[in-house]
Short mmCIF file of C-alpha atoms in Angstrom, two decimals:
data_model
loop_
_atom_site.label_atom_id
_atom_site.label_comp_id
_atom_site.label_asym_id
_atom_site.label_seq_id
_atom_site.Cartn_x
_atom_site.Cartn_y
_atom_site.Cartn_z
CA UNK B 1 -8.33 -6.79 51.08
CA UNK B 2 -8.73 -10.29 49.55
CA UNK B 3 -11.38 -10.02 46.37
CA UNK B 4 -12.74 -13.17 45.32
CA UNK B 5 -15.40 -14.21 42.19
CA UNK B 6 -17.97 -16.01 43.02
CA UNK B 7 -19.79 -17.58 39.99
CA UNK B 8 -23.24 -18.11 39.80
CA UNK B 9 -24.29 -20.84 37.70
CA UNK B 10 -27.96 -19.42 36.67
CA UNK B 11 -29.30 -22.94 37.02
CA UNK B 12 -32.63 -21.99 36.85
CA UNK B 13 -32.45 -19.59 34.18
CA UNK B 14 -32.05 -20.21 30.34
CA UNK B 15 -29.75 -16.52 29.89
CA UNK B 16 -29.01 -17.65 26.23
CA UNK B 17 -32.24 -17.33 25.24
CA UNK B 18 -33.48 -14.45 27.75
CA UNK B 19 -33.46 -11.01 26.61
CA UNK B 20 -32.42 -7.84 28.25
CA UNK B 21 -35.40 -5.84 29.23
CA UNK B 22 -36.11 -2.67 31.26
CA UNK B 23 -38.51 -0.12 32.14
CA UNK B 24 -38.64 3.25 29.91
CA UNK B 25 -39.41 5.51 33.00
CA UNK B 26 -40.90 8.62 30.90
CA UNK B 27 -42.89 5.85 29.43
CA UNK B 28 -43.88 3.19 31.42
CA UNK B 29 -43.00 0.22 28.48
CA UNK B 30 -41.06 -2.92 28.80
CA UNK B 31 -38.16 -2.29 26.18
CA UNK B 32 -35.89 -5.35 24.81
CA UNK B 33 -32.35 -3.76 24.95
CA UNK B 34 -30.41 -2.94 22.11
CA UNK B 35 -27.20 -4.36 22.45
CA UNK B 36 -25.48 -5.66 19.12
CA UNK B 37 -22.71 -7.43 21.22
CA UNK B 38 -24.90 -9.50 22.86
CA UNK B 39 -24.21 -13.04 21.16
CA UNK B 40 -20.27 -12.12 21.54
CA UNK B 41 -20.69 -11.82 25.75
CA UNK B 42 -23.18 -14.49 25.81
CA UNK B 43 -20.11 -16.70 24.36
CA UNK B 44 -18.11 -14.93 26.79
CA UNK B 45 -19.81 -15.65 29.75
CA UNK B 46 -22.31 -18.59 28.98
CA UNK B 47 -19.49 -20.90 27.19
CA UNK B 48 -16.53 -22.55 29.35
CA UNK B 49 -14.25 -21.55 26.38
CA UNK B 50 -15.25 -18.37 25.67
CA UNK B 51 -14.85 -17.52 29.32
CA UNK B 52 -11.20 -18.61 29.33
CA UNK B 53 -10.35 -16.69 26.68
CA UNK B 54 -12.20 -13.46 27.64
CA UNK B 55 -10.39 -13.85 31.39
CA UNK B 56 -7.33 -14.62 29.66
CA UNK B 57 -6.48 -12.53 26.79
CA UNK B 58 -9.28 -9.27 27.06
CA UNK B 59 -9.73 -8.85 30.75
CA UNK B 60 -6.90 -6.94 31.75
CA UNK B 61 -5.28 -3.34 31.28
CA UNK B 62 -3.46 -3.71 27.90
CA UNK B 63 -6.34 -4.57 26.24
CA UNK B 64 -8.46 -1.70 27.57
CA UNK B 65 -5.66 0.49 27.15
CA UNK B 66 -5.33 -0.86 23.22
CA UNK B 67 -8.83 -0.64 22.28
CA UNK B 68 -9.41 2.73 23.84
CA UNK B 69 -6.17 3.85 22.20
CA UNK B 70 -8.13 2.65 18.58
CA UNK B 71 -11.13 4.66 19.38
CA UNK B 72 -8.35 8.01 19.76
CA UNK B 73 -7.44 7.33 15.93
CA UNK B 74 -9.01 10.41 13.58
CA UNK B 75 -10.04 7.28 11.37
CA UNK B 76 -12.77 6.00 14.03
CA UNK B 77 -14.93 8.76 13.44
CA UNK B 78 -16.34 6.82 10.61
CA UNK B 79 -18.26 4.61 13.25
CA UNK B 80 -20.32 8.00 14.63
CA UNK B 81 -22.91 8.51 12.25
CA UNK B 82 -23.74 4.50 11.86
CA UNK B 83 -23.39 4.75 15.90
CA UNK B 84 -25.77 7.65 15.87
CA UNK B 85 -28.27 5.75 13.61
CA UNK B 86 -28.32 2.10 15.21
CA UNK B 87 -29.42 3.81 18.49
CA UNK B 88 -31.77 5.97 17.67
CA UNK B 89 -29.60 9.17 19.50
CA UNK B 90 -31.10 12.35 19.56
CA UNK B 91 -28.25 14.52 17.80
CA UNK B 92 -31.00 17.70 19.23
CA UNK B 93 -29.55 17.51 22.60
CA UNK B 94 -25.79 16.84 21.48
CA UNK B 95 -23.94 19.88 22.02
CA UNK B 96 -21.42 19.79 18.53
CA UNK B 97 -22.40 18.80 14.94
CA UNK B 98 -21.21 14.94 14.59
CA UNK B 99 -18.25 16.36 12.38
CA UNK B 100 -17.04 18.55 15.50
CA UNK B 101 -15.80 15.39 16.93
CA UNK B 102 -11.91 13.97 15.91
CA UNK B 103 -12.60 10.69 17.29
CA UNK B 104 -15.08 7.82 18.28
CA UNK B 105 -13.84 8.17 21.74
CA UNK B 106 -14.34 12.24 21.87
CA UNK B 107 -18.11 11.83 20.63
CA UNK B 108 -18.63 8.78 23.28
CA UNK B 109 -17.94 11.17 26.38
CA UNK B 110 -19.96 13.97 24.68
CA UNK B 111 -21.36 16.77 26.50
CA UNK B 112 -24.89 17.97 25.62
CA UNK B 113 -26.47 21.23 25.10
CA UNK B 114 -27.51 23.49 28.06
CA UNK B 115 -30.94 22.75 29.39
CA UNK B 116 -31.00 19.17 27.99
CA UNK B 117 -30.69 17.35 31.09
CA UNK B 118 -32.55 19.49 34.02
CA UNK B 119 -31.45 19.11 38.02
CA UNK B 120 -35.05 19.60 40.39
CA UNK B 121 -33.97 22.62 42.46
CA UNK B 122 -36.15 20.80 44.98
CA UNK B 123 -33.71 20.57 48.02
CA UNK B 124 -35.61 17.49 49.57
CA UNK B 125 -35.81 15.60 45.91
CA UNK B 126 -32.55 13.40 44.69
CA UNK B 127 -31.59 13.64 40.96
CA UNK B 128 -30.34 11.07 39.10
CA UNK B 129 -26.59 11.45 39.07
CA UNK B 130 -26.41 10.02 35.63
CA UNK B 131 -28.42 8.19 32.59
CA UNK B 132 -29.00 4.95 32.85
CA UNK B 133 -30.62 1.85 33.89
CA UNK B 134 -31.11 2.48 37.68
CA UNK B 135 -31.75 -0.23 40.71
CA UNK B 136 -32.66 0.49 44.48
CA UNK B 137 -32.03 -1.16 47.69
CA UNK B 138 -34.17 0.63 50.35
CA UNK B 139 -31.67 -1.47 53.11
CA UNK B 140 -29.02 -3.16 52.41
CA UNK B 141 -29.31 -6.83 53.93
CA UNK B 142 -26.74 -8.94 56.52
CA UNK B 143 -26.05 -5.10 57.00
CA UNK B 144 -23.47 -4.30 54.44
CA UNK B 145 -25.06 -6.97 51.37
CA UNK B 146 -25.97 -5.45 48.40
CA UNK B 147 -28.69 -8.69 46.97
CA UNK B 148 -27.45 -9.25 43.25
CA UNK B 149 -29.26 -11.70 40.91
CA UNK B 150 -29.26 -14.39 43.84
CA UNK B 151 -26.24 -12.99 45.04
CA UNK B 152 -25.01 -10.25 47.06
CA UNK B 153 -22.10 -7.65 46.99
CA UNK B 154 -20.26 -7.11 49.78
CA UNK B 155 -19.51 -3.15 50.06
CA UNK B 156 -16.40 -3.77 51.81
CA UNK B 157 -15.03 -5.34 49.42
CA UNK B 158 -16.56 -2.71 46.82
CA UNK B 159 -15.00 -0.19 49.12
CA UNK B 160 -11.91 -1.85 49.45
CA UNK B 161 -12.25 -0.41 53.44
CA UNK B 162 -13.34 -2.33 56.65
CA UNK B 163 -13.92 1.14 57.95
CA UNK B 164 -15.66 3.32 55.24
CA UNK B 165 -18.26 0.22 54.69
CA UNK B 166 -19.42 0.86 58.52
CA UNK B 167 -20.61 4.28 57.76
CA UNK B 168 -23.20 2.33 55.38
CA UNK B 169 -24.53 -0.51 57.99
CA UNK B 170 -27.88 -0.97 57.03
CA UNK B 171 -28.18 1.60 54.66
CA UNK B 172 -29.47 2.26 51.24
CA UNK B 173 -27.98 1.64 47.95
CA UNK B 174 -27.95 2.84 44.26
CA UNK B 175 -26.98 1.23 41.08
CA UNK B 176 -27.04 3.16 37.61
CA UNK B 177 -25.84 1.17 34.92
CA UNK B 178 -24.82 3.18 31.79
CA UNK B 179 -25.06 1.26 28.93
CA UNK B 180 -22.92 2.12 25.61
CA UNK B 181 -25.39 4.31 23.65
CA UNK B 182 -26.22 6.37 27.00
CA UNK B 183 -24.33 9.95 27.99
CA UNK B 184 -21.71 9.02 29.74
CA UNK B 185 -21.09 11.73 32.00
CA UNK B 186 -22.20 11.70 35.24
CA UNK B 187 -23.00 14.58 38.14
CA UNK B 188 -23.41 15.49 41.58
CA UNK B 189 -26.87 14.81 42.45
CA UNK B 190 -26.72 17.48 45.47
CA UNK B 191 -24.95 20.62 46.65
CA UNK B 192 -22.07 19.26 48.91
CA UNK B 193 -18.33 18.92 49.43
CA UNK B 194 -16.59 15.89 47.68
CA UNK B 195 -12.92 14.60 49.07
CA UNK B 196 -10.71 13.84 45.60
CA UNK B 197 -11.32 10.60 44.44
CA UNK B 198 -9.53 7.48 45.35
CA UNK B 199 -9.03 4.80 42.43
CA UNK B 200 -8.46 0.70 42.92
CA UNK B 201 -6.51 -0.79 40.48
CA UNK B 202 -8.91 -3.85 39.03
CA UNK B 203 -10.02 -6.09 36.61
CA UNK B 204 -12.63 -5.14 33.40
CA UNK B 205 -15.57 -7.48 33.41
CA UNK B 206 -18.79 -6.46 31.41
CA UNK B 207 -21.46 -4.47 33.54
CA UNK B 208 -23.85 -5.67 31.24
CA UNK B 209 -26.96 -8.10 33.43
CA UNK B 210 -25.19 -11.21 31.37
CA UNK B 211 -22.16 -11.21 32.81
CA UNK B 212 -23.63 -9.94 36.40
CA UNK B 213 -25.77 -13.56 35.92
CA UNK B 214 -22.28 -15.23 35.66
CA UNK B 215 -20.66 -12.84 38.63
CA UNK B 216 -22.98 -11.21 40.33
CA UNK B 217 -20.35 -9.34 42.52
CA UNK B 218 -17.91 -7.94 39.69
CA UNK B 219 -18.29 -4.38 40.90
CA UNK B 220 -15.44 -5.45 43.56
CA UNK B 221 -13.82 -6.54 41.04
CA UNK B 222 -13.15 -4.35 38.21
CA UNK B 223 -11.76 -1.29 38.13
CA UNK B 224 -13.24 1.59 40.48
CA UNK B 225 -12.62 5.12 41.57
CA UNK B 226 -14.41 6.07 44.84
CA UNK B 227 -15.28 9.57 46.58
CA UNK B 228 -16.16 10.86 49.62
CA UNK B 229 -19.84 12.80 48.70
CA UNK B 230 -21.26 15.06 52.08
CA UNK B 231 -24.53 16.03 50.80
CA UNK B 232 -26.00 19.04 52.02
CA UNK B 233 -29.35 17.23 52.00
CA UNK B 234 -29.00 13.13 51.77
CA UNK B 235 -26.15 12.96 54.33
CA UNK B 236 -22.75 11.21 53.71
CA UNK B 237 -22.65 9.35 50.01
CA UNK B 238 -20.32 6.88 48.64
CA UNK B 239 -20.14 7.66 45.17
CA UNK B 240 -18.46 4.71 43.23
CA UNK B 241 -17.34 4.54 39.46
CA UNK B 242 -16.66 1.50 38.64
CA UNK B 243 -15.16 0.60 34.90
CA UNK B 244 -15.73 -2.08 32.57
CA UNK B 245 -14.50 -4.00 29.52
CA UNK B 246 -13.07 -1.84 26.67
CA UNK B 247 -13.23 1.34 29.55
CA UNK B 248 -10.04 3.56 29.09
CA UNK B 249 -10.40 5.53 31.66
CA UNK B 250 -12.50 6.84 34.66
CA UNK B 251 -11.93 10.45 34.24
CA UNK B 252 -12.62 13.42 37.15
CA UNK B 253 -13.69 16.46 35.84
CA UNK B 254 -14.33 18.15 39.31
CA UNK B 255 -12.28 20.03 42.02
CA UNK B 256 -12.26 18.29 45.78
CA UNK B 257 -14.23 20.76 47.74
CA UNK B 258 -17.90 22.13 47.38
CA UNK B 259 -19.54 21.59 44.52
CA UNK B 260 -23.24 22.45 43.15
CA UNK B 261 -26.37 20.26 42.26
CA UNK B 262 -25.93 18.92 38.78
CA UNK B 263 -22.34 19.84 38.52
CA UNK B 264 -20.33 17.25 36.05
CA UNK B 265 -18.24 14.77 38.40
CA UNK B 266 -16.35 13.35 35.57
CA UNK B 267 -16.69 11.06 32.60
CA UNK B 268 -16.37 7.61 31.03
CA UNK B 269 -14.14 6.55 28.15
CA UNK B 270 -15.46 4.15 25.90
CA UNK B 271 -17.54 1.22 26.94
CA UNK B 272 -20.48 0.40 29.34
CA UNK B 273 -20.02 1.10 32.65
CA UNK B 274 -21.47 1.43 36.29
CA UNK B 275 -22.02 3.70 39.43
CA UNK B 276 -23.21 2.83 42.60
CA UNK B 277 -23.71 5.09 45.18
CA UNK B 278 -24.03 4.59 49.16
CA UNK B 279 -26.61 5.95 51.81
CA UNK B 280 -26.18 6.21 55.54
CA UNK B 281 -29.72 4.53 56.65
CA UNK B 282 -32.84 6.55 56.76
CA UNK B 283 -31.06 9.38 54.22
CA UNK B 284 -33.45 8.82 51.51
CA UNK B 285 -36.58 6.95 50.53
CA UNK B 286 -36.77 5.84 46.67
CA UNK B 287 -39.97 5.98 44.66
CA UNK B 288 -42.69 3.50 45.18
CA UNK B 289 -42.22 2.88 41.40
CA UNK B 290 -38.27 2.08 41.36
CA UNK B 291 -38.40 -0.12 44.70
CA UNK B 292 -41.53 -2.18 42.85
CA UNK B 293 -39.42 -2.79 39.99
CA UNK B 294 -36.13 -3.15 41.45
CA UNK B 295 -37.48 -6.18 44.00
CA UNK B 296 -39.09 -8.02 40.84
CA UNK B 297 -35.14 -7.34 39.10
CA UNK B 298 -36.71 -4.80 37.27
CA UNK B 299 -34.50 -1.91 35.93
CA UNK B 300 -35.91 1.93 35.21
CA UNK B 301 -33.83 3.82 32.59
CA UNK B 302 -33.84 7.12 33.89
CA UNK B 303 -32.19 10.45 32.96
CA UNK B 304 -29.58 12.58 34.51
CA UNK B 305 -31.26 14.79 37.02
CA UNK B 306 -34.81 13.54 37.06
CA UNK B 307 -35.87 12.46 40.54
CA UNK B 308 -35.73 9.20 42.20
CA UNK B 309 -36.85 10.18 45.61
CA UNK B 310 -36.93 12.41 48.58
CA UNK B 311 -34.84 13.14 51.52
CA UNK B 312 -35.91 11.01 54.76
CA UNK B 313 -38.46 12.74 56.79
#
């Protein structure tokens, strides 16, 4: 299936000087995003130049492959602790000592303590598969458009299938976007079966909102691994990992077969990164809260397991 990039010029936005904001969900604030790479993508992806050479020389495989090879080396631990510090991560919920971990790469997929990140037993409530900055789409529009900043994504071409993307006319849509600092591994928000996951070779844009100004539909793009989610209670799910710049690898931690609420799917190498996941329609209605925000481009940061709606009555 033939992927194209469509570029959006952000006319009528000033992204150079705009800052990254979301909603703290357990909080209600506006929070500015930390994000000390921020003046390197603007260059990136605001500057004709910097865009050639990001496209040219750092979006593609070796690269990733190289970079997340230098986060392997024993000598990158010495970025944890100043890691640790310039994020303000709670090393309570962490489930080693910071000098447990042999590389930068082995603390960025870290698992956390039992009980840290809770799953509502509710039945009828979804979870959060993941933290991150979350947006909704209670129907997807022109009946398989995902609307983007202005844009739209085109789940067939997310998909990579004609066929799968008609299971999802006119259906709902999720988008958590995990940002570096976050916990990078990610869950089943429901009891279910899951089919092994299927992986499209791809490219490694940013996930971050500045370069989803530039190209809103990137998720086709880059690098993705999709499975085949029936949910015992929210029906038949597309769950979609798609990579990013710096990502080594999308790695599955699961077996294909059933598998439990709040059971780990997998994990994330290093770098920021995205999942979107697919509804059949009327499977699930979001929170009044995340619907508000997400139509005004709002995102929630949310945490793995906490709910963002209920099962379709």
């Amino acid at each position: 299936m033939k992927h194209e990039i469509f570029l959006n010029q952000g006319k009528n936005l000033d992204f150079a000087t705009t800052d990254v904001c979301y909603r703290d969900r357990q909080t209600g604030e506006i929070v500015t995003e930390i994000n000390s790479s921020a003046s390197t993508l603007r260059w990136f992806y605001e500057d004709s130049l910097g865009f050639k050479v990001f496209n040219y020389l750092l979006n593609n495989q070796f690269f990733c492959w190289f970079y997340g090879k230098f986060q392997d080396l024993p000598t990158s631990c010495s970025k944890i602790s100043k890691f640790v510090i310039q994020h303000h991560l709670d090393l309570e919920e962490i489930e080693l000592p910071l000098e447990s971990y042999w590389s930068f790469n082995d603390f960025f997929s870290r698992r956390l303590k039992t009980g840290a990140r809770h799953f509502n037993a509710d039945p009828d409530v979804f979870c959060a598969p993941a933290d991150g900055k979350v947006l909704v789409y209670p129907q997807l529009q022109a009946e398989t458009q995902i609307p983007v900043k202005g844009s739209s994504i085109n789940i067939e071409s997310l998909l990579d299938s004609e066929v799968d993307a008609q299971r999802f006319r006119r259906g709902v849509a999720l988008i958590v976007r995990l940002a570096p600092y976050d916990y990078h591994r990610f869950h089943f928000p429901d009891r279910g079966k899951a089919s092994a996951a299927r992986y499209i070779r791809g490219r490694y844009h940013s996930v971050n909102p500045i370069a989803l100004a530039k190209i809103p539909n990137l998720y086709c793009y880059n690098k993705r691994s999709i499975t085949e989610f029936s949910s015992e209670h929210f029906g038949r799910i597309a769950y979609v990992e798609v990579g990013a710049i710096a990502i080594g690898s999308i790695v599955q931690t699961y077996n294909p077969g059933p598998v439990a609420r709040g059971q780990e799917k997998g994990y994330f190498q290093y770098g920021g990164s995205t999942l979107v996941l697919l509804f059949e329609p009327d499977a699930i209605a979001f929170d009044r809260d995340l619907v508000r925000d997400s139509a005004n481009g709002i995102e929630n940061h949310v945490l793995a397991g906490s709910k963002l709606g209920k099962k379709q009555l």
